[in-house]
Structure formats: C-alpha cells, structure tokens
Amino acid sequence: CAVRDANGGVQVAFDACDHCDVAKKGYSQDGDNMVCNNCGNSFAITGIGTENRAGGCWPGYLEVTVTDTEVLIDPATLDAGSWHFE
C-alpha cells in the first residue's frame, strides 16, 4: 500500500504484516492511521516504513526510494517480501 501522510510524505509498505499475513486481509486507511483488517490494530501512517522494520502486526516493511515524482521499488525487494502473500 502507498499512502500520503499528514505532512505530505509518501509512505509505502506491503499490504500484509509479519503476524496477521496468514489471514490475507491487509489494511484499511482510517484518517491518519492504517488499521489491520484482521486484528484491528491501528498504526500512524507516519510510522510506516520507519518504525516497522520487523515482526508484529505492522504493515510489512518495503524498502523504496521516493523522488519528487516517483516511488521506486526494486523488483528484488518485492520478490523478497512475496512470502507475505503465499
């Protein structure tokens, strides 16, 4: 998922986490938060891609490069995180 935070920044993560990914339900946006569709945990959008480096119920960390006009994702990074969706 890719969302714009309250500061105008772009935050990107897998639409799955290291804990609830087996449910295959992902996340929904609720204002300035992302909410797990499986367990209901809520996380500040500004923390996505920064605080959620490993484990727990957080939108799964996805390394990206954000420029003024693009969000760049290395295909190898997508492959490495594909286990969330198996």
Coordinates of N, CA and C in Angstrom, one line a residue:
C1 N 0.8 -1.2 0.0 CA 0.0 0.0 0.0 C 0.9 1.2 0.0
A2 N 0.4 2.3 -0.7 CA 1.1 3.6 -0.7 C 0.1 4.6 -0.3
V3 N 0.5 5.4 0.8 CA -0.4 6.4 1.3 C 0.4 7.7 1.5
R4 N -0.3 8.8 1.5 CA 0.3 10.1 1.8 C 0.0 10.4 3.2
D5 N 1.0 10.8 4.0 CA 0.8 11.1 5.4 C 0.4 12.6 5.5
A6 N 0.1 13.0 6.8 CA -0.4 14.3 7.1 C 0.6 15.4 6.7
N7 N 1.9 15.1 6.6 CA 2.9 16.0 6.3 C 3.2 16.1 4.8
G8 N 2.4 15.3 4.0 CA 2.6 15.3 2.5 C 3.6 14.3 2.0
G9 N 4.2 13.5 3.0 CA 5.2 12.5 2.6 C 4.4 11.2 2.1
V10 N 5.1 10.5 1.3 CA 4.6 9.2 0.8 C 5.2 8.1 1.7
Q11 N 4.3 7.2 2.2 CA 4.7 6.1 3.0 C 4.2 4.8 2.2
V12 N 5.1 3.8 2.1 CA 4.8 2.6 1.4 C 5.2 1.4 2.2
A13 N 4.3 0.4 2.1 CA 4.5 -0.9 2.8 C 3.8 -2.0 2.1
F14 N 4.1 -3.2 2.5 CA 3.4 -4.3 2.0 C 2.0 -4.3 2.6
D15 N 0.9 -4.7 1.9 CA -0.4 -4.7 2.5 C -0.6 -6.0 3.3
A16 N 0.3 -6.3 4.1 CA 0.3 -7.5 5.0 C 1.4 -7.3 6.1
C17 N 1.3 -8.1 7.1 CA 2.3 -7.9 8.2 C 2.9 -9.3 8.5
D18 N 3.9 -9.2 9.4 CA 4.6 -10.4 9.8 C 3.8 -11.4 10.7
H19 N 2.7 -10.9 11.2 CA 1.9 -11.7 12.2 C 0.5 -12.1 11.6
C20 N -0.2 -11.1 11.0 CA -1.6 -11.4 10.5 C -1.6 -11.8 9.1
D21 N -0.5 -11.9 8.4 CA -0.5 -12.1 7.0 C -1.2 -13.4 6.6
V22 N -1.2 -14.4 7.5 CA -1.9 -15.7 7.2 C -3.4 -15.5 6.9
A23 N -4.0 -14.4 7.5 CA -5.4 -14.1 7.2 C -5.7 -13.5 5.9
K24 N -4.6 -12.9 5.2 CA -4.8 -12.4 3.9 C -5.8 -11.3 3.8
K25 N -5.9 -10.4 4.9 CA -6.9 -9.4 4.9 C -6.4 -8.0 4.7
G26 N -5.1 -7.7 4.9 CA -4.4 -6.5 4.6 C -4.9 -5.4 5.6
Y27 N -4.8 -4.1 5.1 CA -5.0 -2.9 5.9 C -6.0 -2.0 5.2
S28 N -6.6 -1.2 6.1 CA -7.5 -0.1 5.6 C -7.1 1.2 6.1
Q29 N -7.3 2.3 5.4 CA -6.9 3.6 5.9 C -8.1 4.2 6.7
D30 N -7.8 4.7 7.9 CA -8.8 5.4 8.7 C -8.2 6.8 9.1
G31 N -8.4 7.8 8.4 CA -7.8 9.1 8.7 C -6.3 9.0 8.5
D32 N -5.6 9.3 9.6 CA -4.1 9.3 9.6 C -3.5 8.0 10.1
N33 N -4.4 7.0 10.1 CA -3.9 5.7 10.6 C -4.2 4.6 9.5
M34 N -3.5 3.5 9.6 CA -3.7 2.3 8.9 C -4.2 1.3 9.9
V35 N -5.3 0.5 9.6 CA -5.9 -0.4 10.5 C -5.8 -1.8 9.9
C36 N -5.3 -2.7 10.7 CA -5.3 -4.1 10.3 C -6.7 -4.7 10.2
N37 N -7.0 -5.2 9.0 CA -8.4 -5.8 8.7 C -8.6 -7.1 9.4
N38 N -7.5 -7.7 10.0 CA -7.6 -8.9 10.7 C -7.8 -8.7 12.2
C39 N -6.9 -8.0 12.9 CA -6.9 -7.9 14.3 C -7.4 -6.5 14.8
G40 N -7.5 -5.5 13.9 CA -7.9 -4.2 14.3 C -6.9 -3.3 14.9
N41 N -5.6 -3.7 15.0 CA -4.6 -2.8 15.5 C -4.5 -1.6 14.5
S42 N -4.2 -0.4 15.1 CA -4.1 0.8 14.3 C -2.7 1.4 14.4
F43 N -2.2 1.9 13.3 CA -0.9 2.4 13.2 C -0.8 3.7 12.5
A44 N -0.1 4.7 13.1 CA 0.1 6.0 12.4 C 0.7 5.8 11.1
I45 N 0.2 6.5 10.1 CA 0.7 6.4 8.7 C 2.2 6.9 8.7
T46 N 2.5 7.9 9.5 CA 3.8 8.5 9.5 C 4.9 7.5 10.0
G47 N 4.5 6.4 10.7 CA 5.4 5.4 11.1 C 5.6 4.3 10.1
I48 N 4.8 4.2 9.1 CA 5.0 3.2 8.1 C 6.3 3.4 7.4
G49 N 7.1 2.3 7.3 CA 8.4 2.3 6.6 C 9.5 2.9 7.5
T50 N 9.2 3.2 8.7 CA 10.2 3.7 9.6 C 10.3 2.9 10.9
E51 N 9.2 2.7 11.6 CA 9.2 2.0 12.9 C 8.9 0.5 12.7
N52 N 8.5 0.1 11.6 CA 8.0 -1.3 11.4 C 9.0 -2.2 10.7
R53 N 10.2 -2.2 11.1 CA 11.3 -2.9 10.4 C 11.2 -4.4 10.5
A54 N 10.6 -5.0 11.5 CA 10.5 -6.4 11.6 C 9.5 -6.8 12.7
G55 N 8.8 -7.9 12.4 CA 7.9 -8.5 13.4 C 6.6 -7.8 13.8
G56 N 5.7 -8.5 14.4 CA 4.5 -7.9 14.9 C 3.5 -7.6 13.8
C57 N 2.4 -7.0 14.2 CA 1.4 -6.5 13.3 C 1.6 -5.1 12.9
W58 N 2.3 -4.9 11.9 CA 2.6 -3.6 11.2 C 2.5 -3.8 9.7
P59 N 2.1 -2.8 9.0 CA 2.2 -3.0 7.5 C 3.7 -3.4 7.2
G60 N 3.9 -4.5 6.5 CA 5.2 -5.0 6.3 C 6.2 -4.1 5.6
Y61 N 7.4 -4.0 6.2 CA 8.4 -3.1 5.7 C 8.7 -3.3 4.2
L62 N 8.7 -2.3 3.4 CA 9.0 -2.4 2.0 C 10.0 -1.2 1.7
E63 N 11.2 -1.6 1.4 CA 12.2 -0.5 1.1 C 11.9 0.1 -0.3
V64 N 11.8 1.4 -0.3 CA 11.5 2.2 -1.5 C 12.4 3.4 -1.6
T65 N 12.5 4.0 -2.8 CA 13.1 5.3 -3.0 C 12.0 6.2 -3.5
V66 N 11.8 7.3 -2.7 CA 10.8 8.3 -3.1 C 11.5 9.6 -3.7
T67 N 11.1 9.9 -4.9 CA 11.7 11.1 -5.5 C 10.5 12.2 -5.6
D68 N 10.8 13.3 -6.2 CA 9.8 14.3 -6.3 C 8.6 13.8 -7.2
T69 N 8.8 12.9 -8.0 CA 7.8 12.5 -9.0 C 7.5 11.0 -9.0
E70 N 8.3 10.2 -8.3 CA 8.1 8.7 -8.4 C 8.4 8.0 -7.1
V71 N 7.8 6.8 -7.0 CA 8.1 5.9 -5.9 C 8.7 4.7 -6.6
L72 N 10.0 4.4 -6.3 CA 10.7 3.4 -7.0 C 10.9 2.2 -6.1
I73 N 10.5 1.0 -6.6 CA 10.6 -0.2 -5.8 C 11.4 -1.2 -6.7
D74 N 12.5 -1.7 -6.1 CA 13.4 -2.7 -6.7 C 12.6 -4.0 -6.8
P75 N 12.5 -4.6 -8.0 CA 11.7 -5.9 -8.1 C 12.2 -7.0 -7.1
A76 N 13.5 -7.0 -6.8 CA 14.1 -8.0 -5.9 C 13.5 -7.8 -4.5
T77 N 13.2 -6.6 -4.1 CA 12.6 -6.3 -2.9 C 11.2 -6.9 -2.8
L78 N 10.4 -6.7 -3.9 CA 9.1 -7.3 -4.0 C 9.2 -8.9 -3.9
D79 N 10.2 -9.4 -4.6 CA 10.3 -10.9 -4.5 C 10.6 -11.3 -3.1
A80 N 11.5 -10.6 -2.4 CA 11.9 -10.9 -1.0 C 10.7 -10.9 -0.1
G81 N 9.7 -10.1 -0.3 CA 8.6 -10.0 0.6 C 7.4 -10.8 0.1
S82 N 7.5 -11.5 -1.0 CA 6.4 -12.2 -1.5 C 5.8 -13.3 -0.6
W83 N 6.6 -13.7 0.4 CA 6.2 -14.7 1.4 C 4.9 -14.3 2.1
H84 N 4.7 -12.9 2.2 CA 3.5 -12.4 2.9 C 2.2 -12.9 2.2
F85 N 2.3 -13.2 0.9 CA 1.1 -13.4 0.1 C 1.0 -14.9 -0.3
E86 N 1.8 -15.8 0.2 CA 1.8 -17.2 -0.3 C 0.8 -17.9 0.5

